mmCIF file of N, CA, C and O in Angstrom:
data_model
loop_
_atom_site.group_PDB
_atom_site.id
_atom_site.type_symbol
_atom_site.label_atom_id
_atom_site.label_comp_id
_atom_site.label_asym_id
_atom_site.label_seq_id
_atom_site.Cartn_x
_atom_site.Cartn_y
_atom_site.Cartn_z
ATOM 1 N N LEU A 1 11.372 -0.087 0.287
ATOM 2 C CA LEU A 1 10.775 -1.362 -0.059
ATOM 3 C C LEU A 1 11.219 -2.488 0.865
ATOM 4 O O LEU A 1 10.499 -3.453 1.031
ATOM 5 N N ASP A 2 12.394 -2.346 1.451
ATOM 6 C CA ASP A 2 12.881 -3.401 2.343
ATOM 7 C C ASP A 2 11.951 -3.613 3.535
ATOM 8 O O ASP A 2 11.679 -4.743 3.926
ATOM 9 N N THR A 3 11.461 -2.526 4.097
ATOM 10 C CA THR A 3 10.554 -2.629 5.240
ATOM 11 C C THR A 3 9.254 -3.309 4.836
ATOM 12 O O THR A 3 8.741 -4.166 5.557
ATOM 13 N N VAL A 4 8.716 -2.951 3.677
ATOM 14 C CA VAL A 4 7.479 -3.574 3.190
ATOM 15 C C VAL A 4 7.708 -5.059 2.950
ATOM 16 O O VAL A 4 6.861 -5.888 3.292
ATOM 17 N N LYS A 5 8.851 -5.436 2.395
ATOM 18 C CA LYS A 5 9.175 -6.850 2.173
ATOM 19 C C LYS A 5 9.135 -7.624 3.491
ATOM 20 O O LYS A 5 8.571 -8.714 3.560
ATOM 21 N N LYS A 6 9.751 -7.070 4.536
ATOM 22 C CA LYS A 6 9.782 -7.741 5.833
ATOM 23 C C LYS A 6 8.379 -7.950 6.387
ATOM 24 O O LYS A 6 8.062 -9.006 6.924
ATOM 25 N N ILE A 7 7.546 -6.937 6.239
ATOM 26 C CA ILE A 7 6.166 -7.033 6.742
ATOM 27 C C ILE A 7 5.394 -8.110 5.990
ATOM 28 O O ILE A 7 4.705 -8.931 6.584
ATOM 29 N N ILE A 8 5.522 -8.119 4.678
ATOM 30 C CA ILE A 8 4.773 -9.076 3.851
ATOM 31 C C ILE A 8 5.236 -10.509 4.119
ATOM 32 O O ILE A 8 4.431 -11.431 4.170
ATOM 33 N N ARG A 9 6.527 -10.700 4.311
ATOM 34 C CA ARG A 9 7.044 -12.052 4.594
ATOM 35 C C ARG A 9 6.503 -12.610 5.894
ATOM 36 O O ARG A 9 6.294 -13.805 6.028
ATOM 37 N N LYS A 10 6.272 -11.748 6.876
ATOM 38 C CA LYS A 10 5.758 -12.201 8.175
ATOM 39 C C LYS A 10 4.306 -12.655 8.090
ATOM 40 O O LYS A 10 3.872 -13.519 8.834
ATOM 41 N N LYS A 11 3.531 -12.045 7.191
ATOM 42 C CA LYS A 11 2.093 -12.354 7.100
ATOM 43 C C LYS A 11 1.748 -12.728 5.670
ATOM 44 O O LYS A 11 1.129 -11.963 4.950
ATOM 45 N N LYS A 12 2.122 -13.919 5.253
ATOM 46 C CA LYS A 12 1.940 -14.337 3.862
ATOM 47 C C LYS A 12 0.477 -14.555 3.487
ATOM 48 O O LYS A 12 0.115 -14.464 2.330
ATOM 49 N N THR A 13 -0.374 -14.846 4.434
ATOM 50 C CA THR A 13 -1.772 -15.149 4.123
ATOM 51 C C THR A 13 -2.662 -13.907 4.118
ATOM 52 O O THR A 13 -3.844 -14.004 3.836
ATOM 53 N N ALA A 14 -2.108 -12.766 4.421
ATOM 54 C CA ALA A 14 -2.911 -11.548 4.518
ATOM 55 C C ALA A 14 -3.335 -11.052 3.138
ATOM 56 O O ALA A 14 -2.692 -11.315 2.133
ATOM 57 N N LYS A 15 -4.442 -10.345 3.110
ATOM 58 C CA LYS A 15 -4.910 -9.673 1.906
ATOM 59 C C LYS A 15 -4.558 -8.190 2.083
ATOM 60 O O LYS A 15 -5.148 -7.506 2.911
ATOM 61 N N TRP A 16 -3.588 -7.713 1.333
ATOM 62 C CA TRP A 16 -2.992 -6.400 1.525
ATOM 63 C C TRP A 16 -3.634 -5.298 0.708
ATOM 64 O O TRP A 16 -4.089 -5.516 -0.403
ATOM 65 N N LYS A 17 -3.598 -4.115 1.258
ATOM 66 C CA LYS A 17 -3.961 -2.889 0.546
ATOM 67 C C LYS A 17 -2.831 -1.913 0.828
ATOM 68 O O LYS A 17 -2.508 -1.655 1.988
ATOM 69 N N VAL A 18 -2.185 -1.411 -0.217
ATOM 70 C CA VAL A 18 -1.147 -0.405 -0.068
ATOM 71 C C VAL A 18 -1.706 0.902 -0.590
ATOM 72 O O VAL A 18 -2.194 0.979 -1.715
ATOM 73 N N ILE A 19 -1.666 1.920 0.237
ATOM 74 C CA ILE A 19 -2.141 3.254 -0.154
ATOM 75 C C ILE A 19 -0.928 4.171 -0.235
ATOM 76 O O ILE A 19 -0.165 4.283 0.729
ATOM 77 N N ILE A 20 -0.746 4.776 -1.402
ATOM 78 C CA ILE A 20 0.347 5.726 -1.607
ATOM 79 C C ILE A 20 -0.262 7.115 -1.652
ATOM 80 O O ILE A 20 -1.119 7.390 -2.487
ATOM 81 N N THR A 21 0.170 7.980 -0.751
ATOM 82 C CA THR A 21 -0.403 9.327 -0.714
ATOM 83 C C THR A 21 0.246 10.208 -1.773
ATOM 84 O O THR A 21 1.448 10.148 -2.008
ATOM 85 N N LEU A 22 -0.587 10.991 -2.426
ATOM 86 C CA LEU A 22 -0.151 11.948 -3.449
ATOM 87 C C LEU A 22 -0.834 13.285 -3.194
ATOM 88 O O LEU A 22 -1.962 13.319 -2.698
ATOM 89 N N PRO A 23 -0.188 14.390 -3.568
ATOM 90 C CA PRO A 23 -0.799 15.705 -3.337
ATOM 91 C C PRO A 23 -2.181 15.855 -3.991
ATOM 92 O O PRO A 23 -3.081 16.421 -3.411
ATOM 93 N N GLY A 24 -2.366 15.306 -5.166
ATOM 94 C CA GLY A 24 -3.645 15.439 -5.867
ATOM 95 C C GLY A 24 -4.477 14.183 -5.828
ATOM 96 O O GLY A 24 -5.421 14.018 -6.595
ATOM 97 N N GLY A 25 -4.164 13.273 -4.909
ATOM 98 C CA GLY A 25 -4.853 11.991 -4.850
ATOM 99 C C GLY A 25 -6.168 12.043 -4.098
ATOM 100 O O GLY A 25 -6.618 13.089 -3.629
ATOM 101 N N LYS A 26 -6.788 10.867 -3.984
ATOM 102 C CA LYS A 26 -8.053 10.716 -3.271
ATOM 103 C C LYS A 26 -7.866 11.040 -1.791
ATOM 104 O O LYS A 26 -6.849 10.701 -1.194
ATOM 105 N N ILE A 27 -8.828 11.692 -1.195
ATOM 106 C CA ILE A 27 -8.766 12.030 0.234
ATOM 107 C C ILE A 27 -9.036 10.776 1.054
ATOM 108 O O ILE A 27 -9.970 10.027 0.777
ATOM 109 N N LEU A 28 -8.206 10.555 2.056
ATOM 110 C CA LEU A 28 -8.375 9.406 2.938
ATOM 111 C C LEU A 28 -9.393 9.766 4.015
ATOM 112 O O LEU A 28 -9.066 10.206 5.099
ATOM 113 N N SER A 29 -10.652 9.572 3.671
ATOM 114 C CA SER A 29 -11.752 9.928 4.575
ATOM 115 C C SER A 29 -12.095 8.748 5.484
ATOM 116 O O SER A 29 -11.639 7.616 5.272
ATOM 117 N N ASN A 30 -12.924 9.003 6.470
ATOM 118 C CA ASN A 30 -13.388 7.937 7.361
ATOM 119 C C ASN A 30 -14.181 6.883 6.603
ATOM 120 O O ASN A 30 -14.068 5.689 6.887
ATOM 121 N N VAL A 31 -14.971 7.310 5.642
ATOM 122 C CA VAL A 31 -15.780 6.371 4.848
ATOM 123 C C VAL A 31 -14.866 5.455 4.039
ATOM 124 O O VAL A 31 -15.027 4.233 4.029
ATOM 125 N N TYR A 32 -13.874 6.059 3.352
ATOM 126 C CA TYR A 32 -12.924 5.270 2.554
ATOM 127 C C TYR A 32 -12.145 4.304 3.451
ATOM 128 O O TYR A 32 -11.972 3.140 3.105
ATOM 129 N N ALA A 33 -11.703 4.767 4.606
ATOM 130 C CA ALA A 33 -10.957 3.920 5.538
ATOM 131 C C ALA A 33 -11.825 2.757 6.025
ATOM 132 O O ALA A 33 -11.364 1.616 6.090
ATOM 133 N N SER A 34 -13.070 3.020 6.347
ATOM 134 C CA SER A 34 -13.991 1.967 6.809
ATOM 135 C C SER A 34 -14.227 0.915 5.732
ATOM 136 O O SER A 34 -14.239 -0.286 6.018
ATOM 137 N N GLN A 35 -14.403 1.360 4.493
ATOM 138 C CA GLN A 35 -14.610 0.427 3.384
ATOM 139 C C GLN A 35 -13.367 -0.424 3.151
ATOM 140 O O GLN A 35 -13.466 -1.617 2.876
ATOM 141 N N THR A 36 -12.215 0.198 3.280
ATOM 142 C CA THR A 36 -10.953 -0.503 3.043
ATOM 143 C C THR A 36 -10.714 -1.600 4.075
ATOM 144 O O THR A 36 -10.341 -2.719 3.717
ATOM 145 N N VAL A 37 -10.945 -1.316 5.344
ATOM 146 C CA VAL A 37 -10.681 -2.330 6.377
ATOM 147 C C VAL A 37 -11.675 -3.491 6.327
ATOM 148 O O VAL A 37 -11.388 -4.557 6.864
ATOM 149 N N LYS A 38 -12.805 -3.299 5.682
ATOM 150 C CA LYS A 38 -13.755 -4.405 5.515
ATOM 151 C C LYS A 38 -13.281 -5.380 4.436
ATOM 152 O O LYS A 38 -13.578 -6.570 4.490
ATOM 153 N N LYS A 39 -12.543 -4.876 3.433
ATOM 154 C CA LYS A 39 -12.107 -5.694 2.305
ATOM 155 C C LYS A 39 -10.734 -6.327 2.501
ATOM 156 O O LYS A 39 -10.441 -7.369 1.924
ATOM 157 N N TYR A 40 -9.865 -5.690 3.281
ATOM 158 C CA TYR A 40 -8.472 -6.123 3.405
ATOM 159 C C TYR A 40 -8.118 -6.396 4.861
ATOM 160 O O TYR A 40 -8.598 -5.726 5.754
ATOM 161 N N THR A 41 -7.225 -7.369 5.062
ATOM 162 C CA THR A 41 -6.809 -7.703 6.414
ATOM 163 C C THR A 41 -5.711 -6.777 6.921
ATOM 164 O O THR A 41 -5.580 -6.572 8.118
ATOM 165 N N ASP A 42 -4.902 -6.253 6.007
ATOM 166 C CA ASP A 42 -3.791 -5.376 6.386
ATOM 167 C C ASP A 42 -3.686 -4.206 5.413
ATOM 168 O O ASP A 42 -3.876 -4.376 4.209
ATOM 169 N N VAL A 43 -3.375 -3.034 5.948
ATOM 170 C CA VAL A 43 -3.253 -1.814 5.140
ATOM 171 C C VAL A 43 -1.908 -1.158 5.441
ATOM 172 O O VAL A 43 -1.545 -0.989 6.599
ATOM 173 N N ILE A 44 -1.184 -0.819 4.379
ATOM 174 C CA ILE A 44 0.084 -0.100 4.503
ATOM 175 C C ILE A 44 -0.095 1.247 3.818
ATOM 176 O O ILE A 44 -0.531 1.308 2.666
ATOM 177 N N ILE A 45 0.223 2.327 4.516
ATOM 178 C CA ILE A 45 0.128 3.670 3.940
ATOM 179 C C ILE A 45 1.550 4.191 3.755
ATOM 180 O O ILE A 45 2.326 4.251 4.707
ATOM 181 N N ILE A 46 1.884 4.545 2.511
ATOM 182 C CA ILE A 46 3.209 5.061 2.187
ATOM 183 C C ILE A 46 3.067 6.528 1.810
ATOM 184 O O ILE A 46 2.312 6.874 0.901
ATOM 185 N N CYS A 47 3.793 7.375 2.525
ATOM 186 C CA CYS A 47 3.745 8.820 2.285
ATOM 187 C C CYS A 47 5.051 9.273 1.661
ATOM 188 O O CYS A 47 6.131 8.975 2.184
ATOM 189 N N GLY A 48 4.949 9.994 0.547
ATOM 190 C CA GLY A 48 6.142 10.535 -0.098
ATOM 191 C C GLY A 48 6.510 11.886 0.495
ATOM 192 O O GLY A 48 5.752 12.479 1.258
ATOM 193 N N ARG A 49 7.676 12.343 0.119
ATOM 194 C CA ARG A 49 8.133 13.656 0.571
ATOM 195 C C ARG A 49 8.339 14.537 -0.654
ATOM 196 O O ARG A 49 8.855 14.085 -1.670
ATOM 197 N N TYR A 50 7.960 15.752 -0.544
ATOM 198 C CA TYR A 50 8.168 16.774 -1.568
ATOM 199 C C TYR A 50 7.547 16.406 -2.914
ATOM 200 O O TYR A 50 6.475 16.861 -3.232
ATOM 201 N N GLU A 51 8.205 15.573 -3.700
ATOM 202 C CA GLU A 51 7.719 15.280 -5.051
ATOM 203 C C GLU A 51 7.000 13.940 -5.144
ATOM 204 O O GLU A 51 6.782 13.429 -6.230
ATOM 205 N N GLY A 52 6.672 13.341 -4.047
ATOM 206 C CA GLY A 52 5.900 12.107 -4.064
ATOM 207 C C GLY A 52 6.743 10.854 -4.153
ATOM 208 O O GLY A 52 7.914 10.838 -3.807
ATOM 209 N N ILE A 53 6.137 9.802 -4.659
ATOM 210 C CA ILE A 53 6.748 8.480 -4.723
ATOM 211 C C ILE A 53 7.237 8.221 -6.148
ATOM 212 O O ILE A 53 6.509 8.437 -7.111
ATOM 213 N N ASP A 54 8.429 7.691 -6.268
ATOM 214 C CA ASP A 54 9.010 7.351 -7.556
ATOM 215 C C ASP A 54 8.246 6.177 -8.181
ATOM 216 O O ASP A 54 7.804 5.268 -7.473
ATOM 217 N N ALA A 55 8.121 6.175 -9.493
ATOM 218 C CA ALA A 55 7.394 5.112 -10.201
ATOM 219 C C ALA A 55 8.028 3.746 -9.963
ATOM 220 O O ALA A 55 7.334 2.721 -9.980
ATOM 221 N N ARG A 56 9.323 3.691 -9.709
ATOM 222 C CA ARG A 56 9.994 2.411 -9.455
ATOM 223 C C ARG A 56 9.487 1.763 -8.165
ATOM 224 O O ARG A 56 9.441 0.540 -8.061
ATOM 225 N N VAL A 57 9.098 2.579 -7.203
ATOM 226 C CA VAL A 57 8.561 2.035 -5.950
ATOM 227 C C VAL A 57 7.225 1.349 -6.226
ATOM 228 O O VAL A 57 6.980 0.234 -5.757
ATOM 229 N N LYS A 58 6.365 1.994 -6.997
ATOM 230 C CA LYS A 58 5.068 1.388 -7.331
ATOM 231 C C LYS A 58 5.265 0.064 -8.067
ATOM 232 O O LYS A 58 4.592 -0.923 -7.784
ATOM 233 N N LYS A 59 6.203 0.055 -9.004
ATOM 234 C CA LYS A 59 6.474 -1.166 -9.769
ATOM 235 C C LYS A 59 6.997 -2.268 -8.849
ATOM 236 O O LYS A 59 6.571 -3.412 -8.945
ATOM 237 N N GLY A 60 7.886 -1.918 -7.941
ATOM 238 C CA GLY A 60 8.425 -2.888 -6.988
ATOM 239 C C GLY A 60 7.356 -3.449 -6.070
ATOM 240 O O GLY A 60 7.368 -4.628 -5.732
ATOM 241 N N LEU A 61 6.416 -2.596 -5.656
ATOM 242 C CA LEU A 61 5.329 -3.054 -4.790
ATOM 243 C C LEU A 61 4.439 -4.061 -5.507
ATOM 244 O O LEU A 61 3.993 -5.034 -4.913
ATOM 245 N N LYS A 62 4.184 -3.846 -6.780
ATOM 246 C CA LYS A 62 3.337 -4.773 -7.538
ATOM 247 C C LYS A 62 3.952 -6.161 -7.579
ATOM 248 O O LYS A 62 3.248 -7.165 -7.534
ATOM 249 N N VAL A 63 5.270 -6.226 -7.650
ATOM 250 C CA VAL A 63 5.962 -7.513 -7.667
ATOM 251 C C VAL A 63 5.904 -8.176 -6.293
ATOM 252 O O VAL A 63 5.736 -9.387 -6.190
ATOM 253 N N LEU A 64 6.013 -7.399 -5.228
ATOM 254 C CA LEU A 64 6.050 -7.930 -3.864
ATOM 255 C C LEU A 64 4.716 -8.466 -3.367
ATOM 256 O O LEU A 64 4.660 -9.450 -2.656
ATOM 257 N N LEU A 65 3.644 -7.783 -3.703
ATOM 258 C CA LEU A 65 2.343 -8.090 -3.105
ATOM 259 C C LEU A 65 1.730 -9.368 -3.675
ATOM 260 O O LEU A 65 1.774 -9.605 -4.875
ATOM 261 N N PRO A 66 1.144 -10.180 -2.832
ATOM 262 C CA PRO A 66 0.479 -11.397 -3.303
ATOM 263 C C PRO A 66 -0.802 -11.081 -4.070
ATOM 264 O O PRO A 66 -1.329 -9.980 -4.003
ATOM 265 N N LYS A 67 -1.302 -12.077 -4.804
ATOM 266 C CA LYS A 67 -2.564 -11.902 -5.539
ATOM 267 C C LYS A 67 -3.677 -11.537 -4.582
ATOM 268 O O LYS A 67 -3.707 -11.991 -3.448
ATOM 269 N N GLY A 68 -4.611 -10.720 -5.058
ATOM 270 C CA GLY A 68 -5.715 -10.283 -4.212
ATOM 271 C C GLY A 68 -5.395 -8.997 -3.469
ATOM 272 O O GLY A 68 -6.230 -8.458 -2.772
ATOM 273 N N SER A 69 -4.174 -8.499 -3.636
ATOM 274 C CA SER A 69 -3.769 -7.260 -2.987
ATOM 275 C C SER A 69 -3.990 -6.101 -3.947
ATOM 276 O O SER A 69 -4.202 -6.285 -5.130
ATOM 277 N N SER A 70 -3.891 -4.901 -3.416
ATOM 278 C CA SER A 70 -4.204 -3.726 -4.207
ATOM 279 C C SER A 70 -3.274 -2.573 -3.864
ATOM 280 O O SER A 70 -2.843 -2.433 -2.723
ATOM 281 N N ILE A 71 -2.988 -1.734 -4.872
ATOM 282 C CA ILE A 71 -2.253 -0.486 -4.663
ATOM 283 C C ILE A 71 -3.170 0.635 -5.105
ATOM 284 O O ILE A 71 -3.718 0.621 -6.195
ATOM 285 N N ASP A 72 -3.358 1.601 -4.253
ATOM 286 C CA ASP A 72 -4.251 2.727 -4.536
ATOM 287 C C ASP A 72 -3.493 4.028 -4.315
ATOM 288 O O ASP A 72 -2.586 4.093 -3.501
ATOM 289 N N GLU A 73 -3.849 5.051 -5.089
ATOM 290 C CA GLU A 73 -3.206 6.362 -4.941
ATOM 291 C C GLU A 73 -4.219 7.392 -4.549
ATOM 292 O O GLU A 73 -5.341 7.354 -4.915
#
């Protein structure tokens, strides 16, 4: 989360989209990527290892991100 905090502090006016990859999640296709970049100015992709991302990380991201931002799995 520290790295994400640093990025967000540098660009406070950005409209963020955070994508968390999961084994059973939505496929990151070209169509989905194209739609996402039209709606958001910045996209952060977080990839988990082995068992995915801890729920505390998702909760922490919700607190960090400005209004108008989104977290998708």
